[in-house]
Each structure stands twice: as C-alpha cells, then as structure tokens.
PDB file of C-alpha atoms in Angstrom:
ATOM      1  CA  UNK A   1     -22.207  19.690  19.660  1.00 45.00           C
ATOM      2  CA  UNK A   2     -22.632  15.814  19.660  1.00 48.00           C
ATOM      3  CA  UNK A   3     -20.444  13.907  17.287  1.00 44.00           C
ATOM      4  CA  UNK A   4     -23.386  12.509  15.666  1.00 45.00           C
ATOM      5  CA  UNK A   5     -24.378  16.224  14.088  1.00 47.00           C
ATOM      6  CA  UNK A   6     -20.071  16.291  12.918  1.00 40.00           C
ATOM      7  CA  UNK A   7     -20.947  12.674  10.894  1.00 38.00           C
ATOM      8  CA  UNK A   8     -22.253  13.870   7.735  1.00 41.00           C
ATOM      9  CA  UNK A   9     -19.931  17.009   7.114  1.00 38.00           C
ATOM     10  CA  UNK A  10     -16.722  14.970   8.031  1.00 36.00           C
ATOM     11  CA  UNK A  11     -18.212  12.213   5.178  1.00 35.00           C
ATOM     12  CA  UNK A  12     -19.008  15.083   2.426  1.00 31.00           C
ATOM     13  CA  UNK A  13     -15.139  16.335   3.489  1.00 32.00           C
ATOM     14  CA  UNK A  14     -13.695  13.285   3.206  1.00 30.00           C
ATOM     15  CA  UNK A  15     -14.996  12.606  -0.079  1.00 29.00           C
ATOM     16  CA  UNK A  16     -14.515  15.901  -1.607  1.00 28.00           C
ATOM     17  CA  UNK A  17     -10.688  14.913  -0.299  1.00 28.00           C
ATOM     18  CA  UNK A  18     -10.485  12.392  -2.705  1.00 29.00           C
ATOM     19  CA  UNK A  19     -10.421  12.124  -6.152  1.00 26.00           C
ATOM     20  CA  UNK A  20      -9.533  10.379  -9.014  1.00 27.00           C
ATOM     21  CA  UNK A  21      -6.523  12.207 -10.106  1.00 26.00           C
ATOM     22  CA  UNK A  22      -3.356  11.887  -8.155  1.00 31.00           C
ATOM     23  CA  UNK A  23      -1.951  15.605  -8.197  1.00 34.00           C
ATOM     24  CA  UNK A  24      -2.738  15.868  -3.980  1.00 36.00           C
ATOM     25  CA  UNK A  25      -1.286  12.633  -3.714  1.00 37.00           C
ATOM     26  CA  UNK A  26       2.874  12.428  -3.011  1.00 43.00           C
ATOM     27  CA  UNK A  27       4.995  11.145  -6.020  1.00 50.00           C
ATOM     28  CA  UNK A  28       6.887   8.442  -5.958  1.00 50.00           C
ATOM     29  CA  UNK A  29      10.424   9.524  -6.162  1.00 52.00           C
ATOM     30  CA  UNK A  30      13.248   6.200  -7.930  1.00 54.00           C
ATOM     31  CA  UNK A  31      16.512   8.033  -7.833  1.00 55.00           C
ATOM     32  CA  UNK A  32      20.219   6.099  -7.272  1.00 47.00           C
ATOM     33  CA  UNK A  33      19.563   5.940  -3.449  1.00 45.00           C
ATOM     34  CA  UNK A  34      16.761   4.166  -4.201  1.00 55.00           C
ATOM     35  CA  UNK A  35      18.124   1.979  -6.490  1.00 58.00           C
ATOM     36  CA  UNK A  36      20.796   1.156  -4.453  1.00 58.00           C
ATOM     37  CA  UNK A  37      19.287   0.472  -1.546  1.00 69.00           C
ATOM     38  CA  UNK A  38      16.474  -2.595  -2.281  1.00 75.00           C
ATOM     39  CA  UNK A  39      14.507  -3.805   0.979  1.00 84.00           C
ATOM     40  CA  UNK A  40      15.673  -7.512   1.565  1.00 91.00           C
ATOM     41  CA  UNK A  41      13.369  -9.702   0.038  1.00 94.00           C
ATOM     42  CA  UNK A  42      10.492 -10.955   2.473  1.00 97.00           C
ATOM     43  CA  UNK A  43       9.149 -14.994   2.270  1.00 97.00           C
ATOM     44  CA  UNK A  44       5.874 -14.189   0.402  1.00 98.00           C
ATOM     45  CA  UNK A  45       7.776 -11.965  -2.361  1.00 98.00           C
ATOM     46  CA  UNK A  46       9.729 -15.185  -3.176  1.00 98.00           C
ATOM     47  CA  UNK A  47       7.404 -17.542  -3.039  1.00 98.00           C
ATOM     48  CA  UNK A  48       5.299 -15.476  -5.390  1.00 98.00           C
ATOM     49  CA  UNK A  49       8.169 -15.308  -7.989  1.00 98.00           C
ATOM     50  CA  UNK A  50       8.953 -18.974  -7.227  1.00 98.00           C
ATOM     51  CA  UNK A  51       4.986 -20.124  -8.265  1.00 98.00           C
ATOM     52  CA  UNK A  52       5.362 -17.290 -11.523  1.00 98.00           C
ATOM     53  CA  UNK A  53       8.048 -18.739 -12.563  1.00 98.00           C
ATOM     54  CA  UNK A  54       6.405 -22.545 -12.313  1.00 98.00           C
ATOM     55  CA  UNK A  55       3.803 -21.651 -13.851  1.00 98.00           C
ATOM     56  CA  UNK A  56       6.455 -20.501 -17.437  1.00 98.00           C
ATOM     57  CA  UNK A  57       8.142 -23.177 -16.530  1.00 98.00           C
ATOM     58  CA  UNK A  58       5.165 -25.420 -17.188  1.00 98.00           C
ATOM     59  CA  UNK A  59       3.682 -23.108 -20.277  1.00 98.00           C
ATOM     60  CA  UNK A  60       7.619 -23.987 -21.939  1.00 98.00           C
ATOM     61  CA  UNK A  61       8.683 -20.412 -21.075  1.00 98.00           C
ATOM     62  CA  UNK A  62      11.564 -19.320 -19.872  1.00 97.00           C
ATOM     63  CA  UNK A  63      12.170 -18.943 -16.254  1.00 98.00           C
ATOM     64  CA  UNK A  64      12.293 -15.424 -15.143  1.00 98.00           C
ATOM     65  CA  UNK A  65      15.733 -13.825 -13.406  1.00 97.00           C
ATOM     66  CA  UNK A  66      15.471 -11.666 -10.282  1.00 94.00           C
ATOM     67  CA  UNK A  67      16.646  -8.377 -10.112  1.00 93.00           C
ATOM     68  CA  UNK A  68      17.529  -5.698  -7.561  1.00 92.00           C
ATOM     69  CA  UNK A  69      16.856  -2.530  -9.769  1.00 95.00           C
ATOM     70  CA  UNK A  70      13.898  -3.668 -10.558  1.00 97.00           C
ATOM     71  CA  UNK A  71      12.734  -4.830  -6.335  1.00 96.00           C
ATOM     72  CA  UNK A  72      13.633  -1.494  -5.847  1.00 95.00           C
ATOM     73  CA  UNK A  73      11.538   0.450  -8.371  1.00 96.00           C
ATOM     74  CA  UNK A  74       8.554  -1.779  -7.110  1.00 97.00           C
ATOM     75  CA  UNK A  75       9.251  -1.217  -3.536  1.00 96.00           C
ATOM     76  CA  UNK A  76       8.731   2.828  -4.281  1.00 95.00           C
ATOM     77  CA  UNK A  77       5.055   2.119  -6.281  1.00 96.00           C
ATOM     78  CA  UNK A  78       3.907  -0.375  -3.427  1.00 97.00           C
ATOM     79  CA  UNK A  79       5.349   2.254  -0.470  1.00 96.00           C
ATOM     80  CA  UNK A  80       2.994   4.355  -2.804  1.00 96.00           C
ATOM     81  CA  UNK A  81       0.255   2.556  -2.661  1.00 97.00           C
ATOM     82  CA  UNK A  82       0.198   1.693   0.819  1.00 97.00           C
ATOM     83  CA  UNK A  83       0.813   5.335   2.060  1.00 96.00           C
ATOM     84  CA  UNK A  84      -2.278   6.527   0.389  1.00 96.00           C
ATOM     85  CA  UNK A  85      -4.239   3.225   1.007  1.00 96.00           C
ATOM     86  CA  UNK A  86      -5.136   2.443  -2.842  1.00 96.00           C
ATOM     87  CA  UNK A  87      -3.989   0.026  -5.329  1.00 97.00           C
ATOM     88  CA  UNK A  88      -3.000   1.486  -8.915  1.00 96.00           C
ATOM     89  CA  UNK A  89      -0.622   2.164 -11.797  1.00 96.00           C
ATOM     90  CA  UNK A  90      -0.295   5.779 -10.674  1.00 96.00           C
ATOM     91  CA  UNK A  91       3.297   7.354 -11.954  1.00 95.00           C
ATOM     92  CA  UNK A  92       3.671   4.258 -14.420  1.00 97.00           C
ATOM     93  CA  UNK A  93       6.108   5.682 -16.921  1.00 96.00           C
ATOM     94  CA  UNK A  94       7.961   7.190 -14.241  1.00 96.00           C
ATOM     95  CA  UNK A  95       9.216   3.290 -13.521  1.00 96.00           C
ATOM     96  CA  UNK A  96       9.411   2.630 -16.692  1.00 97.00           C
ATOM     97  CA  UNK A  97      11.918   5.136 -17.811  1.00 96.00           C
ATOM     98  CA  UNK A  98      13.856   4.363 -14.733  1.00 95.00           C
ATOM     99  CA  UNK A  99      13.804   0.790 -15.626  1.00 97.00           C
ATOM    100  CA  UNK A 100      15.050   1.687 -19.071  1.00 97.00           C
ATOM    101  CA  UNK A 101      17.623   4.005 -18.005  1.00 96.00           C
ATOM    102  CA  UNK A 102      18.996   1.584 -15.140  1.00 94.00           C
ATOM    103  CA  UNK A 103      18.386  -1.812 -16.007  1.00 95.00           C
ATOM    104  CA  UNK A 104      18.520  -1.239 -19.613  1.00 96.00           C
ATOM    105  CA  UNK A 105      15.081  -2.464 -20.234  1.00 97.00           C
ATOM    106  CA  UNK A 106      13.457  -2.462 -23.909  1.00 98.00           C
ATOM    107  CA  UNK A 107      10.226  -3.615 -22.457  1.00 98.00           C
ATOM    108  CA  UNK A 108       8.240  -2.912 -19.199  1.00 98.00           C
ATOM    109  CA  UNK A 109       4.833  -4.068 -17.466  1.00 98.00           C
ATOM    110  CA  UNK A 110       3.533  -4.501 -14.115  1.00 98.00           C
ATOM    111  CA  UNK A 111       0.820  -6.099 -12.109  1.00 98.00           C
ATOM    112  CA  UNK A 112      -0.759  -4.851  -9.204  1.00 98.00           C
ATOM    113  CA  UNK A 113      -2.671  -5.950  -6.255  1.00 98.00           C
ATOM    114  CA  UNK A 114      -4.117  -5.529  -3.324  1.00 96.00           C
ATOM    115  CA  UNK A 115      -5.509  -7.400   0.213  1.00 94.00           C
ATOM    116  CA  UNK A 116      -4.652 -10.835  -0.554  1.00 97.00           C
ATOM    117  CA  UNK A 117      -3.387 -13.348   2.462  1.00 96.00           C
ATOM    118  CA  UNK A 118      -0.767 -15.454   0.522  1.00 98.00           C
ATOM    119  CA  UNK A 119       1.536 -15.720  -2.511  1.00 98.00           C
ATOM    120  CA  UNK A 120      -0.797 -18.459  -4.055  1.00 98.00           C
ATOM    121  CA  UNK A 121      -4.006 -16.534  -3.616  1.00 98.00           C
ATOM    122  CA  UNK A 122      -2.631 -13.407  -5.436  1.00 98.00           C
ATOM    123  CA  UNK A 123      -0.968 -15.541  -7.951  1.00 98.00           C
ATOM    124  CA  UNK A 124      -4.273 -17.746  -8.913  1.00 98.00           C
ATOM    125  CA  UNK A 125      -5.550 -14.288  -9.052  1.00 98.00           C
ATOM    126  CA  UNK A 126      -3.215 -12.904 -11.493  1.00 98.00           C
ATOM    127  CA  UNK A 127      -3.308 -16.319 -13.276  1.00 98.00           C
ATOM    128  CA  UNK A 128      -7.044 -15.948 -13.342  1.00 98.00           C
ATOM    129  CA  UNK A 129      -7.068 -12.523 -15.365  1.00 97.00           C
ATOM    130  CA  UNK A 130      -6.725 -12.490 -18.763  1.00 97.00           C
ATOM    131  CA  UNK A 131      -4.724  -8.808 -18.547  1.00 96.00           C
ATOM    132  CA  UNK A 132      -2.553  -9.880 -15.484  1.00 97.00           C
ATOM    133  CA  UNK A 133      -1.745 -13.487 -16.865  1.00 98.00           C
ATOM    134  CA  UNK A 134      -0.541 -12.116 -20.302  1.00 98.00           C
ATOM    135  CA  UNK A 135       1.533 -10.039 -18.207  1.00 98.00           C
ATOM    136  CA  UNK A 136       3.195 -13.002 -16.538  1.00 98.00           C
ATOM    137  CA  UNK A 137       3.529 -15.049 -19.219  1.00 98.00           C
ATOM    138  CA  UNK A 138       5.232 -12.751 -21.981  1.00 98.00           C
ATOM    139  CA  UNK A 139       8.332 -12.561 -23.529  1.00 98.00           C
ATOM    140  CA  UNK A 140      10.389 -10.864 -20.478  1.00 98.00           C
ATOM    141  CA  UNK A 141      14.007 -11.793 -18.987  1.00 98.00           C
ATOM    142  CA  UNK A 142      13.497 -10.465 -15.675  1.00 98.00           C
ATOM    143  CA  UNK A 143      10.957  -9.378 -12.652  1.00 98.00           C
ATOM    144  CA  UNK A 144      10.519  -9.028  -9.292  1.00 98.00           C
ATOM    145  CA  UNK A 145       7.942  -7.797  -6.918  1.00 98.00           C
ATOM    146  CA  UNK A 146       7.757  -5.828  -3.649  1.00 97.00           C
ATOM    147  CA  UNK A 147       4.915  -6.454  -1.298  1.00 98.00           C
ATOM    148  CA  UNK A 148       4.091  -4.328   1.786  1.00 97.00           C
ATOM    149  CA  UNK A 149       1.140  -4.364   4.210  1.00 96.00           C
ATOM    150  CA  UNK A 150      -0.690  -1.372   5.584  1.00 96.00           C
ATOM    151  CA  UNK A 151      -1.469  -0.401   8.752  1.00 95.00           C
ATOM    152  CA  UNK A 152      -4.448  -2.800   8.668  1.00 95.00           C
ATOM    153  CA  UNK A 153      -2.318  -6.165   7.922  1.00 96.00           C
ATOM    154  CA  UNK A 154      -3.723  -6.020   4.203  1.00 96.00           C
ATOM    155  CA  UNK A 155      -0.648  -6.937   1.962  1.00 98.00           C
ATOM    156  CA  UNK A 156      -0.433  -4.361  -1.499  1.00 98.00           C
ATOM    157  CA  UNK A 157       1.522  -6.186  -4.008  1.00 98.00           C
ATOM    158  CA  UNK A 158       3.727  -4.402  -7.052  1.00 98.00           C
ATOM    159  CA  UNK A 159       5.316  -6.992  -9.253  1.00 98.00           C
ATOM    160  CA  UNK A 160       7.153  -5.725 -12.468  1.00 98.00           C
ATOM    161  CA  UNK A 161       8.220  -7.229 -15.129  1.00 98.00           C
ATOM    162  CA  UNK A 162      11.502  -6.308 -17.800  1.00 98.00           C
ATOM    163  CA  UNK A 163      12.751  -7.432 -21.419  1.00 98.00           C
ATOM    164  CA  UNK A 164      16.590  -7.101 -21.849  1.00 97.00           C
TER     165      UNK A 164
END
C-alpha cells in the first residue's frame, strides 16, 4: 500500500491517542531522591529569577530566596512536560503537598510555559498576564524554576513559587 492511503488512519489514531485527561500519561513521581538530587542550575533559569526578582524589587517587594527543594520539585513537572510534549499544571497538588511536607510551605503557586527563546521573553510574558504576574508578585519567601528543552530545542519552563 502507498503511505499516502496510511495518512488519514495514522491522523484519526493519533488523535484518538490523545486526550484531555492525563490518566495514559506517566506521573510525575517527587520522592527524597528527588529532592535530594536538584539538576545544577542552567544560565537562563537564573537569569529568569534574577529579572523576577527586579521586577519586586522595583514594585517595593521583597526579593525572592532560591531554593533547592523547590528546583527540584519543578525539575520533575517540566521533565513532565517535556516527555509528553505539552505545557500544563497536570499533578499540581502533588507538588504542592511535597512542597508543604519538605520545605514547610504554607502557600504554593506556579507558572508555566512553554517555547520561548530567552529568560526576558518568557518573563515579559509572565509580566504581561494578569494570572502569571499576580503569581510573581505575591506575598511569597521563596521560588525557583527549572527549564528544559525538548527534542526540538523549544525550552518548557516550570517556575514555582513558596510562602514560609
């Protein structure tokens, strides 16, 4: 058979293999290996949490501390994301509690992101949404991000944020 007559079965399979819940997809496992073990930090992750904390800095807020437990947990959503090729919040409360539990958090949020070239393009974009900036600039003590690329060169982007 040509390949050409395979086309439009392998598209309906393909999107009958997706779908908007995420029991197919593999969890994200944070256990004390994981937490122990944080991927050394990588230029654009701190220049990212270098121009966040600027831009509190320049608001009056508090400058934001970085934090190993918490590079960790967003190092297992971003690993996440990039293994199944699709930004989210999948699994959520799943970092949360472990941020509570470890890192004795009171208060947790994240931002995501995906496919942008530089720390000051995803910032600006952050800064530019009304969800994601109220993220960055609320009453937290601590973040820090993770930030992988795919297999394509396109950066995904987890970036968490903790009240102590």
């Amino acid at each position: 058979m040509k390949p050409t007559k395979f086309l439009p079965m392998m598209a309906l399979m393909a999107l009958l293999s997706f779908s908007c819940s995420t029991e197919n997809f593999p969890d994200e496992t944070i256990d004390a290996v994981t937490l122990a073990n944080a991927p050394a930090a990588k230029a654009i992750e701190i220049e990212i949490l270098e121009l966040i904390n600027n831009h509190r800095i320049t608001l009056g807020l508090n400058p934001l501390n970085n934090l190993n437990v918490i590079k960790s947990v967003a190092y297992t959503h971003t690993d996440y994301m990039v293994t199944i090729n699709q930004v989210n919040h999948d699994n959520f409360y799943q970092r949360k509690n472990s941020l509570m539990q470890n890192a004795a958090a009171t208060k947790v949020s994240e931002n995501v992101a995906y496919a942008f070239s530089s720390a000051e393009s995803v910032v600006n974009a952050w800064i530019n949404s009304d969800g994601h900036r109220a993220t960055i600039e609320g009453d937290y003590t601590d973040f820090d991000i993770s930030a992988e690329k795919n297999d394509e060169g396109k950066w995904f982007f987890t970036n968490i944020f903790i009240k102590r």
